[in-house]
């Protein structure tokens, strides 16, 4: 039975001292300290970092419940050997070393079979300072602690260690030893090698010394870690030699490519490297935040403060359509030739698609001001990505990509952020398996998805069990790689961008809704795409104008795909004064300008055939319903329960907070409108569950509110609608984005 009453920390430097201080603060541990330097021990007692300084290391080890080795990694090896005879069967022995391979190897050498109480670990927090004077009681708060248990480690000892570090403020992760050392070589050790080397190279040149005087922020940021402790990092580079060399060699190769491009004046290569890096940095930050030493403050939150009242006046253009942006990258990448895209939505979701194809070797320039150039590689030209494809929060990316990946020759893993990793993927995995694909999902049918390459796909005749454009598209895209005909029949109309755009790229999709089909083995041809504005984004402004007396708004160049115009039909049924003008055709997709003025709205039973045509628009439409006269009934919208949040519940909870009489049903809601009153909504705090559409919908409520509304957790608005707050303010809405 492993206990943690008495914890001995060996090495009272930055990490050991900070852990000691944090555990003392937790209140229920006796924290003992040992350091070979008597002055450090005395200071640790004086500063209240430890309860008791232990002079006799061996005796202290013999009576401690937990022994934490917090010395430089090379020193761990001899220390384990020295302390082994004094450990009891129930002593928990752990360490904090930045490299795990050598510590584990030392344990096998010393013990033969390491005891169950040996559980190595590594806090992903630190600084370039060292010694007892650098102690920081909050060092580990909201930082990761990686446990690298051995097969011999006792699960109860692992649980005790996890509890200790949780009490120090850390979030616990588990990894195997080799993976830990490889990941840290790339994310931590290589940057330290580069920083030490760069500063030394510049400083050892007498002439160059002078340039430090002119060094600005970039130089300081890049080289900050060269102020770190040389002994500690010497030990890290020596003990993690192989992984460090591997990543250093990869880096050197990349650097040589950049060098040659500069020699040759090869702008395309240089811009390719830099645009890829710029986008990747954003993604890597998210993936690796948990494994970077000094990460940005991930706890900061974005809320919207909405003041009551405001106007909706003017002429605006909203960002490009997300669905079309996704597909223009996907189909452009798989086409023969070069596709030029304009009006591309530079939101995180579409950028996730863009990054996924870059990871698979496609050269993509931009985006710059919505312009992207995709150098297609053909249907069979994708390459295996270097690691799992990370698609952030984007359900469209993971579902459409899974169809394409089923037809590749290589294996792929696709994963997303916490919210995406809870969404159902069985709905795409099942038809893909029926086509002959080998697909594994995580527990409960959620991501990560593992798709194994080299499978022979066969066309199927698939009756979609739910109205979902993503599932339909997934099956059709897999059909590009299947033998014979792939046919899909949908239970209700859904977006047909994939079908239209496949035709636009010269790939014939036959039949009429609800049944469409294509035959595998063809070819896509590059084309130019001017992405229409997103009707889902336009919806927030349509509803804003529809509910605000005196409003008059023109929204230009909106995509009017017949499978997306549910919101227009529904608003008109509710009595909105909405005019569609200047209809035209852009790249196979219909486009028009929308002119909307305030008119009193009335409650309706929303026709179910319109529901699928406007499913994403329901959060905003529920705000409109609250402002209408009479009751609005929504049915047949169960799909809303499995979006970025359970949108029915999110809207019910938020509207009740603002004083609206609403009842959620399994497939919709019943909303009692409050027309005739100048203020429809009260004030309050809205929980969005990080769902961007919920956040933007409740922002509209401010236009008819009597008191301020605080909309919490709005950071995801940038995913679908970059510049939302600025555009809303420009038409007269009173919303401010506030970082907490
Ligand atoms: P530190 O501030 O220099 O503290 C190390 C402590 O260990 C000092 O008190 C040092 O005493 C003592 N020590 C050194 N060699 C020893 C030996 N042979 N026998 C006994 N004690 C010895 O270093 P740190 O930053 O806390 O690093 C400690 C461990 O944490 C390392 O394994 C490191 O890889 C790991 N780590 C560091 C960071 C970071 O960012 N700094 C982050 C995560 C993990 P003297 O003062 O007498 O040398």
Coordinates of C-alpha atoms in Angstrom, one line a residue, residues 47 87 103 146 149 221 228 230 348 382 388 412 462 575 586 700 705 707:
X47 CA 11.6 30.5 3.2
X87 CA 14.0 1.9 -0.3
X103 CA 16.4 7.2 -15.8
X146 CA 3.6 13.5 -17.8
X149 CA 4.8 4.3 -16.0
X221 CA 12.0 35.8 -27.9
X228 CA 18.9 28.3 -19.0
X230 CA 24.0 24.8 -18.9
X348 CA -10.0 27.9 -38.1
X382 CA -1.6 12.4 -51.7
X388 CA -2.0 12.2 -37.0
X412 CA -4.1 7.8 -41.3
X462 CA -26.6 3.7 -49.3
X575 CA -43.4 37.9 -41.9
X586 CA -20.9 32.0 -59.5
X700 CA -28.4 39.5 -31.3
X705 CA -32.8 43.5 -24.3
X707 CA -30.2 45.0 -19.5

